[in-house]
Each structure stands twice: as structure tokens, then as C-alpha cells.
Amino acid sequence: MSTLLSIKNLNVDIFSDKSILPVINNVNIDLKEGEVLGIVGESGCGKSMLASAVMGLLSPPAKVTNGEILFENEDLVKLSQKELQNIRGSKISMIFQEPMTSLNPLMKCGRQIEEVLFTHEKLGRDELRKKAIHAISEVGIGRAVDVYNDIPSRLSGGMRQRIMIAMALICSPRLLICDEPTTALDVTIQAQILKLIKEIQNKKKTSVIFISHDMGVISKMADRVAVMYAGQIVEIAGANEIFTNPKHPYTIGLLRAIPDMNTGTKALHDIRGSVPMLDALPNGCLFSPRCDIAIKKCFKERPKLKGDKHCTRCFVVNDKESYE
Ligand SMILES: Nc1ncnc2c1ncn2[C@@H]1O[C@H](COP(=O)(O)OP(=O)(O)OP(=O)(O)O)[C@@H](O)[C@H]1O
Ligand SMILES: [Mg+2]
């Protein structure tokens, strides 16, 4: 499989009056065609910022200050807003946690899907209608014609999310970015939407970046997993590897915090402390203040991401492995 997206040495900074805050710090990611990459990390780790950077949707005070985002071998960082608009919605689409960020609550669902399609393909009325209704039925909605004529504010949360997925997929994008698409939904609907995304992804061989703070959700979706902490990738490996052989103490902590599927309750092992503020990052390893295995060096130096297929950013793990 060839590489569809290649993020190289990406830095995104937020420019405030007093300082420059490193919100994305030297991120490197390759995404192959048809691959699902999960990005996981607690709130504030920079997951949405990374998604916005790929979509070309960063707005001041946030800005890409270093690196490349190569999509189909073209650097998205260098494109104009006009060029990015041509790619957004057609080759790269995004679905968000809250469908109402991309849906107009009072405009008929069908019209909204047609508008996205028409922006990229100048089709006639009948053709637009046919394709919109087909898209609505493809996301598992039985009464497609009724829903075509309905407005989002009259639909349930799960239905709205389906409409947003139909809208995101109408131009058959090669890359779909899902930013916490099911976080606002109850558990049963969440499971249905995850299944739907997975089915469509399988059928169309779309590449997906799937963002969540929940390892349980990531385990259902991803082929490969990148764990983010305070703007950095601290571990990246195949999904099976991450779940059976996690190495970074942060990843291990996230895995312990997966809610119990039967009771819905969280395990007792939440990670102590919280994600550092960007204007008060620790000197050494960014995770060191919360880490149970940190050694002296961890509080003084920043570890690099090391490894081949399974990469970890941790002195303790990497030093141990270099002796083995
Ligand atoms: N305009 C801004 N000014 C200053 N800081 C900002 C701004 N926008 C975002 N941030 C900071 O950037 C960091 C990353 O935010 P981001 O939204 O990418 O996190 P996230 O991982 O998506 O979190 P969540 O799981 O809550 O969605 C956070 O620390 C946030 O406070
Ligand atoms: Mg977010």
C-alpha cells in the first residue's frame, strides 16, 4: 500500500502576547491508503489542533511553524486557502463531535448534502438529488427520502451524526478525519456509528484518522495507534502491539483507564495529575511529573521517539531495550 499522507517534523505554535506555546511538537506520521490511524490522548493533548492543521483550518493565533503535510505528494502547508477549499470536502473530509458545527439546523438535510457535492461537481438537479438520497441510504437510514426532506433540528443526535457522515463522504474522499465523532452520543448509538464508519471505511478503502480520548473506542477502530501527550507523539505502533505490548507509561495508564464494558465504570487506576499547561511545560520529559518509573535523567532531558515499527519516547523503556 502506498503512503497517502505524510506529516513530517510538524510544529504548530500558538502566539500569545507573552509567549509562543508549542501545541504540536515535532510530529511525524505516515498514513497508508486504506489504513485507519487512531490518535489517542487526554483532553488538551493537541489532537484537534493536529486535525485542523491537516485540514488547513488553523486560524490565528495558531500557526504551522515548521514541517510538511504531504498529501498525494503535495505539501498542504504551502497551499492557498482557495486550493485548500478545493481539497476540503472532496479529497479530505472531516466529521466532528458535534454535528451542528457542520450542519445548518434549519436547512433540509438533502439540500445541505447537495451543496457540498455541487461545490466540487457541477451536476444537474436530478443527479444531485439522486446522489444525495443514495448517500443518505448508504449511512443506514431507511426512510432516505423522508430524511432528505427533513431538517437536522428535528432529528436525533445519532441521525444527525449519520447525515454528517453522508455529507463528509458524498465526494468519496481519500482521507476522512473523525474527531471524537461519537463522544456526545449514548453508548448504544455510539456503537452503531462506530460500526457504520468501519463498514464504510472497509467498503471504500478510505484512509481514516480517528481521534478519541478513549482507548476502548480506539481498539474498535484503528489498525495503528499514535498516543499523544502534550503535543508530542509518545508511542506509535500497530494496534495489536499497543494493546498487547504497550511500553510508554502514559499508554499503560490510558489502557488502565478504559471503562469496564460490563459496568461502565472506570478502573481505579486513573493517571495521577493532569496534562501540563503549554506555558508551564516541564524541563525534562513532558510526562515526568506524572510518571511512576521516572529516573533522574527524565526530569532533566527530553527523550526522543525511538524505535522502528514500534516507537516509544521514554528513556527508561529505550535504555532498557538498548541493553537487551
Ligand atoms: N486559541 C488558543 N489559545 C491558546 N491555547 C489554545 C487555543 N486553542 C487551543 N489551545 C490549547 O491547545 C491545546 C490543544 O488543544 P486541542 O483542542 O488540540 O486538544 P485536544 O487533544 O483536541 O483536546 P480534547 O480531547 O479536549 O478535544 C490545549 O492545551 C488548548 O488549551
Ligand atoms: Mg479535541
Short mmCIF file of C-alpha atoms and ligand atoms in Angstrom, two decimals:
data_model
loop_
_atom_site.label_atom_id
_atom_site.label_comp_id
_atom_site.label_asym_id
_atom_site.label_seq_id
_atom_site.Cartn_x
_atom_site.Cartn_y
_atom_site.Cartn_z
CA MET A 1 0.00 0.00 0.00
CA SER A 2 1.33 3.41 -0.85
CA THR A 3 1.50 6.36 1.53
CA LEU A 4 -1.38 8.82 1.22
CA LEU A 5 -0.44 11.29 3.94
CA SER A 6 2.96 12.03 5.36
CA ILE A 7 3.32 14.52 8.19
CA LYS A 8 6.96 15.45 8.66
CA ASN A 9 8.50 17.31 11.61
CA LEU A 10 5.32 19.28 12.17
CA ASN A 11 5.27 22.10 14.70
CA VAL A 12 2.22 24.21 15.44
CA ASP A 13 2.66 27.16 17.78
CA ILE A 14 0.12 29.41 19.43
CA PHE A 15 1.27 33.03 19.53
CA SER A 16 0.13 34.79 22.68
CA ASP A 17 1.04 38.28 23.91
CA LYS A 18 3.64 36.95 26.27
CA SER A 19 4.96 33.76 24.72
CA ILE A 20 4.93 31.19 21.93
CA LEU A 21 3.20 27.97 23.00
CA PRO A 22 4.23 24.71 21.30
CA VAL A 23 0.87 22.98 20.78
CA ILE A 24 2.18 20.42 18.25
CA ASN A 25 5.79 19.47 18.78
CA ASN A 26 7.73 17.67 16.02
CA VAL A 27 5.00 15.24 14.97
CA ASN A 28 5.77 12.64 12.30
CA ILE A 29 3.03 10.41 10.90
CA ASP A 30 2.69 8.29 7.75
CA LEU A 31 -0.75 7.09 6.75
CA LYS A 32 -1.15 4.43 4.08
CA GLU A 33 -4.05 4.09 1.67
CA GLY A 34 -6.94 2.31 3.33
CA GLU A 35 -5.35 2.49 6.78
CA VAL A 36 -7.07 3.63 9.98
CA LEU A 37 -4.77 5.52 12.33
CA GLY A 38 -6.11 6.10 15.83
CA ILE A 39 -4.88 9.18 17.69
CA VAL A 40 -5.45 8.95 21.41
CA GLY A 41 -4.63 11.19 24.36
CA GLU A 42 -6.30 13.11 27.16
CA SER A 43 -8.09 16.41 26.69
CA GLY A 44 -5.73 19.21 25.70
CA CYS A 45 -3.02 16.99 24.16
CA GLY A 46 -3.32 18.63 20.74
CA LYS A 47 -5.41 16.05 18.85
CA SER A 48 -7.86 18.55 17.36
CA MET A 49 -5.06 21.00 16.58
CA LEU A 50 -3.35 18.29 14.57
CA ALA A 51 -6.61 17.57 12.69
CA SER A 52 -7.09 21.28 12.00
CA ALA A 53 -3.54 21.54 10.68
CA VAL A 54 -4.17 18.71 8.19
CA MET A 55 -7.48 20.29 7.11
CA GLY A 56 -5.80 23.69 6.70
CA LEU A 57 -8.24 25.06 9.24
CA LEU A 58 -5.83 26.53 11.77
CA SER A 59 -6.60 30.12 12.50
CA PRO A 60 -4.61 32.77 14.39
CA PRO A 61 -3.14 32.69 16.99
CA ALA A 62 -2.26 29.10 15.93
CA LYS A 63 0.10 28.59 13.00
CA VAL A 64 2.27 25.88 11.43
CA THR A 65 5.83 26.99 12.16
CA ASN A 66 7.76 24.00 10.86
CA GLY A 67 7.38 20.87 8.80
CA GLU A 68 5.35 19.46 5.93
CA ILE A 69 1.96 17.82 5.49
CA LEU A 70 2.33 15.86 2.27
CA PHE A 71 -0.96 14.64 0.80
CA GLU A 72 -0.73 12.88 -2.55
CA ASN A 73 2.85 14.23 -2.56
CA GLU A 74 1.70 17.86 -2.32
CA ASP A 75 2.58 19.96 0.74
CA LEU A 76 -0.72 21.21 2.18
CA VAL A 77 1.13 23.75 4.34
CA LYS A 78 2.13 25.65 1.19
CA LEU A 79 -1.33 25.75 -0.43
CA SER A 80 -3.50 28.87 -0.57
CA GLN A 81 -6.93 28.94 1.12
CA LYS A 82 -8.54 28.62 -2.33
CA GLU A 83 -6.51 25.50 -3.14
CA LEU A 84 -7.31 24.04 0.29
CA GLN A 85 -11.03 24.67 -0.25
CA ASN A 86 -10.86 22.55 -3.40
CA ILE A 87 -9.37 19.66 -1.42
CA ARG A 88 -11.58 20.00 1.69
CA GLY A 89 -14.85 18.15 1.33
CA SER A 90 -13.68 16.38 -1.82
CA LYS A 91 -10.36 14.64 -1.16
CA ILE A 92 -10.17 15.22 2.60
CA SER A 93 -13.28 15.36 4.79
CA MET A 94 -13.86 15.67 8.49
CA ILE A 95 -16.55 14.70 10.93
CA PHE A 96 -16.76 16.35 14.32
CA GLN A 97 -18.05 15.51 17.78
CA GLU A 98 -20.96 17.91 17.45
CA PRO A 99 -22.80 17.53 14.10
CA MET A 100 -24.26 21.01 14.45
CA THR A 101 -20.79 22.51 13.84
CA SER A 102 -21.14 21.47 10.20
CA LEU A 103 -24.93 21.21 9.76
CA ASN A 104 -27.34 24.09 9.43
CA PRO A 105 -30.13 23.14 11.86
CA LEU A 106 -32.90 24.61 9.70
CA MET A 107 -31.87 23.71 6.15
CA LYS A 108 -33.17 20.45 4.65
CA CYS A 109 -30.62 17.64 5.02
CA GLY A 110 -30.79 16.81 1.31
CA ARG A 111 -30.04 20.39 0.28
CA GLN A 112 -27.02 20.52 2.58
CA ILE A 113 -25.55 17.34 1.14
CA GLU A 114 -26.23 18.60 -2.40
CA GLU A 115 -24.47 21.88 -1.66
CA VAL A 116 -21.26 20.08 -0.70
CA LEU A 117 -21.48 17.93 -3.82
CA PHE A 118 -22.22 20.90 -6.08
CA THR A 119 -19.17 22.80 -4.77
CA HIS A 120 -16.97 20.09 -6.23
CA GLU A 121 -19.03 18.61 -9.08
CA LYS A 122 -21.31 20.74 -11.23
CA LEU A 123 -24.19 18.28 -11.62
CA GLY A 124 -27.82 18.93 -12.59
CA ARG A 125 -30.71 18.99 -10.07
CA ASP A 126 -31.91 15.42 -10.67
CA GLU A 127 -28.43 13.97 -10.47
CA LEU A 128 -27.70 15.88 -7.24
CA ARG A 129 -30.95 14.63 -5.68
CA LYS A 130 -30.29 11.05 -6.72
CA LYS A 131 -26.78 11.11 -5.26
CA ALA A 132 -27.90 12.79 -2.01
CA ILE A 133 -30.64 10.22 -1.43
CA HIS A 134 -28.20 7.42 -2.19
CA ALA A 135 -25.72 8.91 0.30
CA ILE A 136 -28.43 9.07 2.98
CA SER A 137 -29.37 5.44 2.47
CA GLU A 138 -25.67 4.45 2.48
CA VAL A 139 -25.34 5.63 6.08
CA GLY A 140 -28.02 3.18 7.13
CA ILE A 141 -31.07 5.46 7.07
CA GLY A 142 -34.15 3.53 5.93
CA ARG A 143 -36.54 6.36 5.06
CA ALA A 144 -33.93 8.18 2.94
CA VAL A 145 -36.44 10.33 1.01
CA ASP A 146 -38.20 11.48 4.18
CA VAL A 147 -34.91 12.38 5.84
CA TYR A 148 -33.76 14.12 2.62
CA ASN A 149 -36.69 16.50 3.15
CA ASP A 150 -36.25 16.82 6.91
CA ILE A 151 -34.22 19.43 8.81
CA PRO A 152 -31.42 18.45 11.27
CA SER A 153 -33.05 20.13 14.26
CA ARG A 154 -35.91 17.61 14.04
CA LEU A 155 -33.54 14.60 14.01
CA SER A 156 -31.99 12.66 16.89
CA GLY A 157 -28.29 13.02 17.72
CA GLY A 158 -27.46 9.68 16.11
CA MET A 159 -29.38 10.56 12.91
CA ARG A 160 -27.64 13.93 12.69
CA GLN A 161 -24.30 12.20 13.01
CA ARG A 162 -25.30 9.88 10.14
CA ILE A 163 -26.20 12.89 7.99
CA MET A 164 -22.84 14.49 8.77
CA ILE A 165 -21.11 11.25 7.74
CA ALA A 166 -23.15 11.19 4.49
CA MET A 167 -22.08 14.79 3.85
CA ALA A 168 -18.42 14.01 4.58
CA LEU A 169 -18.47 11.03 2.23
CA ILE A 170 -20.52 12.43 -0.65
CA CYS A 171 -17.46 13.23 -2.78
CA SER A 172 -15.70 9.93 -1.92
CA PRO A 173 -12.74 11.47 -0.05
CA ARG A 174 -9.45 9.58 0.11
CA LEU A 175 -8.91 10.75 3.69
CA LEU A 176 -11.55 11.03 6.40
CA ILE A 177 -10.69 12.67 9.72
CA CYS A 178 -13.02 11.76 12.58
CA ASP A 179 -12.56 13.97 15.65
CA GLU A 180 -14.34 12.31 18.59
CA PRO A 181 -17.36 11.56 16.35
CA THR A 182 -19.24 9.58 18.98
CA THR A 183 -18.27 11.25 22.26
CA ALA A 184 -21.58 13.13 22.56
CA LEU A 185 -23.72 10.04 21.88
CA ASP A 186 -25.03 7.43 24.30
CA VAL A 187 -23.30 4.05 24.34
CA THR A 188 -25.71 2.13 22.06
CA ILE A 189 -25.80 4.82 19.37
CA GLN A 190 -22.04 5.23 19.72
CA ALA A 191 -21.54 1.53 18.91
CA GLN A 192 -23.81 1.84 15.84
CA ILE A 193 -21.96 4.88 14.49
CA LEU A 194 -18.54 3.26 15.04
CA LYS A 195 -19.75 0.17 13.18
CA LEU A 196 -21.05 2.33 10.34
CA ILE A 197 -17.76 4.24 9.96
CA LYS A 198 -15.82 0.98 9.99
CA GLU A 199 -18.12 -0.62 7.38
CA ILE A 200 -17.91 2.35 5.03
CA GLN A 201 -14.15 2.54 5.51
CA ASN A 202 -13.81 -1.14 4.65
CA LYS A 203 -16.04 -0.89 1.61
CA LYS A 204 -14.48 2.25 0.15
CA LYS A 205 -10.93 1.68 1.40
CA THR A 206 -10.85 5.24 2.72
CA SER A 207 -7.87 6.20 4.86
CA VAL A 208 -9.02 7.41 8.26
CA ILE A 209 -7.51 9.41 11.10
CA PHE A 210 -9.68 8.54 14.07
CA ILE A 211 -9.30 10.77 17.13
CA SER A 212 -10.52 9.81 20.59
CA HIS A 213 -9.54 10.13 24.23
CA ASP A 214 -10.97 6.65 24.80
CA MET A 215 -8.71 3.61 24.28
CA GLY A 216 -11.81 1.40 24.20
CA VAL A 217 -13.14 3.23 21.14
CA ILE A 218 -9.69 3.27 19.51
CA SER A 219 -9.41 -0.51 19.96
CA LYS A 220 -12.56 -0.99 17.87
CA MET A 221 -11.40 1.23 15.00
CA ALA A 222 -7.66 1.51 14.49
CA ASP A 223 -5.08 -0.50 12.54
CA ARG A 224 -2.30 1.62 14.02
CA VAL A 225 -2.30 3.86 17.08
CA ALA A 226 -0.44 7.09 17.87
CA VAL A 227 -0.54 8.12 21.52
CA MET A 228 -0.26 11.90 22.00
CA TYR A 229 0.81 13.69 25.12
CA ALA A 230 1.22 17.47 25.43
CA GLY A 231 1.65 17.94 21.67
CA GLN A 232 4.08 15.09 21.13
CA ILE A 233 3.67 11.50 19.97
CA VAL A 234 4.93 9.39 22.87
CA GLU A 235 4.22 5.98 21.36
CA ILE A 236 3.18 4.74 17.92
CA ALA A 237 2.71 1.13 16.80
CA GLY A 238 0.28 -1.32 15.25
CA ALA A 239 -2.98 -1.52 17.21
CA ASN A 240 -2.34 -5.09 18.26
CA GLU A 241 1.10 -4.14 19.56
CA ILE A 242 -0.25 -1.17 21.52
CA PHE A 243 -2.94 -3.25 23.21
CA THR A 244 -0.88 -6.36 23.91
CA ASN A 245 2.56 -4.83 24.46
CA PRO A 246 2.20 -1.18 25.50
CA LYS A 247 5.53 0.34 26.51
CA HIS A 248 5.19 4.02 27.41
CA PRO A 249 3.93 4.59 30.98
CA TYR A 250 1.35 7.05 29.62
CA THR A 251 -0.07 4.45 27.20
CA ILE A 252 -0.19 1.93 30.02
CA GLY A 253 -2.06 4.48 32.14
CA LEU A 254 -4.59 5.16 29.36
CA LEU A 255 -5.19 1.44 28.92
CA ARG A 256 -5.84 1.03 32.64
CA ALA A 257 -8.41 3.80 32.46
CA ILE A 258 -10.63 2.02 29.88
CA PRO A 259 -14.13 1.84 31.35
CA ASP A 260 -15.33 -1.65 32.22
CA MET A 261 -17.51 -2.75 29.28
CA ASN A 262 -19.97 -4.52 31.57
CA THR A 263 -20.43 -1.99 34.33
CA GLY A 264 -19.48 1.23 32.50
CA THR A 265 -17.33 2.19 35.49
CA LYS A 266 -13.71 3.25 35.22
CA ALA A 267 -10.95 1.22 36.75
CA LEU A 268 -9.30 2.69 39.84
CA HIS A 269 -6.03 3.30 38.05
CA ASP A 270 -6.54 6.78 36.59
CA ILE A 271 -3.28 8.51 35.76
CA ARG A 272 -2.41 10.87 38.61
CA GLY A 273 -2.04 14.60 37.92
CA SER A 274 -3.03 16.32 34.69
CA VAL A 275 -1.74 17.37 31.26
CA PRO A 276 0.67 20.32 31.73
CA MET A 277 -0.30 23.81 30.60
CA LEU A 278 1.56 24.81 27.44
CA ASP A 279 3.10 27.81 29.19
CA ALA A 280 4.41 25.65 32.03
CA LEU A 281 5.91 22.58 30.37
CA PRO A 282 8.37 20.61 32.49
CA ASN A 283 12.07 20.82 31.58
CA GLY A 284 12.65 17.13 31.04
CA CYS A 285 10.26 14.52 29.64
CA LEU A 286 6.83 16.16 29.39
CA PHE A 287 5.26 13.19 31.19
CA SER A 288 7.87 13.02 34.01
CA PRO A 289 5.82 14.79 36.73
CA ARG A 290 3.10 12.12 36.41
CA CYS A 291 5.33 9.14 35.75
CA ASP A 292 5.82 6.28 38.22
CA ILE A 293 9.00 4.96 36.63
CA ALA A 294 10.86 8.25 36.01
CA ILE A 295 14.59 8.33 36.77
CA LYS A 296 16.77 11.44 37.37
CA LYS A 297 17.53 11.91 33.67
CA CYS A 298 13.77 12.12 32.89
CA PHE A 299 13.48 15.37 34.84
CA LYS A 300 16.41 16.99 33.00
CA GLU A 301 16.33 15.89 29.36
CA ARG A 302 13.66 15.41 26.71
CA PRO A 303 13.58 11.88 25.31
CA LYS A 304 13.35 11.28 21.55
CA LEU A 305 10.86 8.97 19.86
CA LYS A 306 12.85 5.80 19.19
CA GLY A 307 12.15 2.50 17.51
CA ASP A 308 11.36 1.05 14.13
CA LYS A 309 7.79 -0.21 13.80
CA HIS A 310 7.01 0.28 17.48
CA CYS A 311 8.33 3.68 18.62
CA THR A 312 8.42 4.98 22.18
CA ARG A 313 9.53 8.31 23.67
CA CYS A 314 10.86 7.17 27.05
CA PHE A 315 14.39 6.99 28.49
CA VAL A 316 13.54 4.11 30.81
CA VAL A 317 11.96 1.96 28.09
CA ASN A 318 14.51 2.81 25.40
CA ASP A 319 17.58 2.41 27.67
CA LYS A 320 16.30 -0.96 28.83
CA GLU A 321 15.76 -2.10 25.23
CA SER A 322 19.22 -0.99 24.09
CA TYR A 323 20.74 -3.41 26.66
CA GLU A 324 18.59 -6.34 25.57
N1 LIG B 1 -6.71 29.88 20.76
C1 LIG B 1 -6.00 29.25 21.69
N2 LIG B 1 -5.20 29.95 22.54
C2 LIG B 1 -4.44 29.31 23.47
N3 LIG B 1 -4.43 27.98 23.63
C3 LIG B 1 -5.20 27.23 22.82
C4 LIG B 1 -6.03 27.81 21.80
N4 LIG B 1 -6.68 26.81 21.17
C5 LIG B 1 -6.28 25.67 21.75
N5 LIG B 1 -5.39 25.92 22.73
C6 LIG B 1 -4.68 24.92 23.56
O1 LIG B 1 -4.12 23.97 22.70
C7 LIG B 1 -4.01 22.71 23.36
C8 LIG B 1 -4.50 21.60 22.46
O2 LIG B 1 -5.89 21.75 22.21
P1 LIG B 1 -6.71 20.66 21.37
O3 LIG B 1 -8.07 21.23 21.19
O4 LIG B 1 -5.97 20.30 20.14
O5 LIG B 1 -6.75 19.43 22.37
P2 LIG B 1 -7.49 18.03 22.21
O6 LIG B 1 -6.44 16.98 22.40
O7 LIG B 1 -8.26 18.00 20.94
O8 LIG B 1 -8.46 18.02 23.47
P3 LIG B 1 -9.98 17.47 23.61
O9 LIG B 1 -9.85 15.98 23.87
O10 LIG B 1 -10.50 18.20 24.79
O11 LIG B 1 -10.73 17.78 22.36
C9 LIG B 1 -4.81 22.84 24.65
O12 LIG B 1 -3.88 22.98 25.70
C10 LIG B 1 -5.59 24.12 24.45
O13 LIG B 1 -5.80 24.76 25.68
MG MG B 2 -10.30 17.90 20.51
#
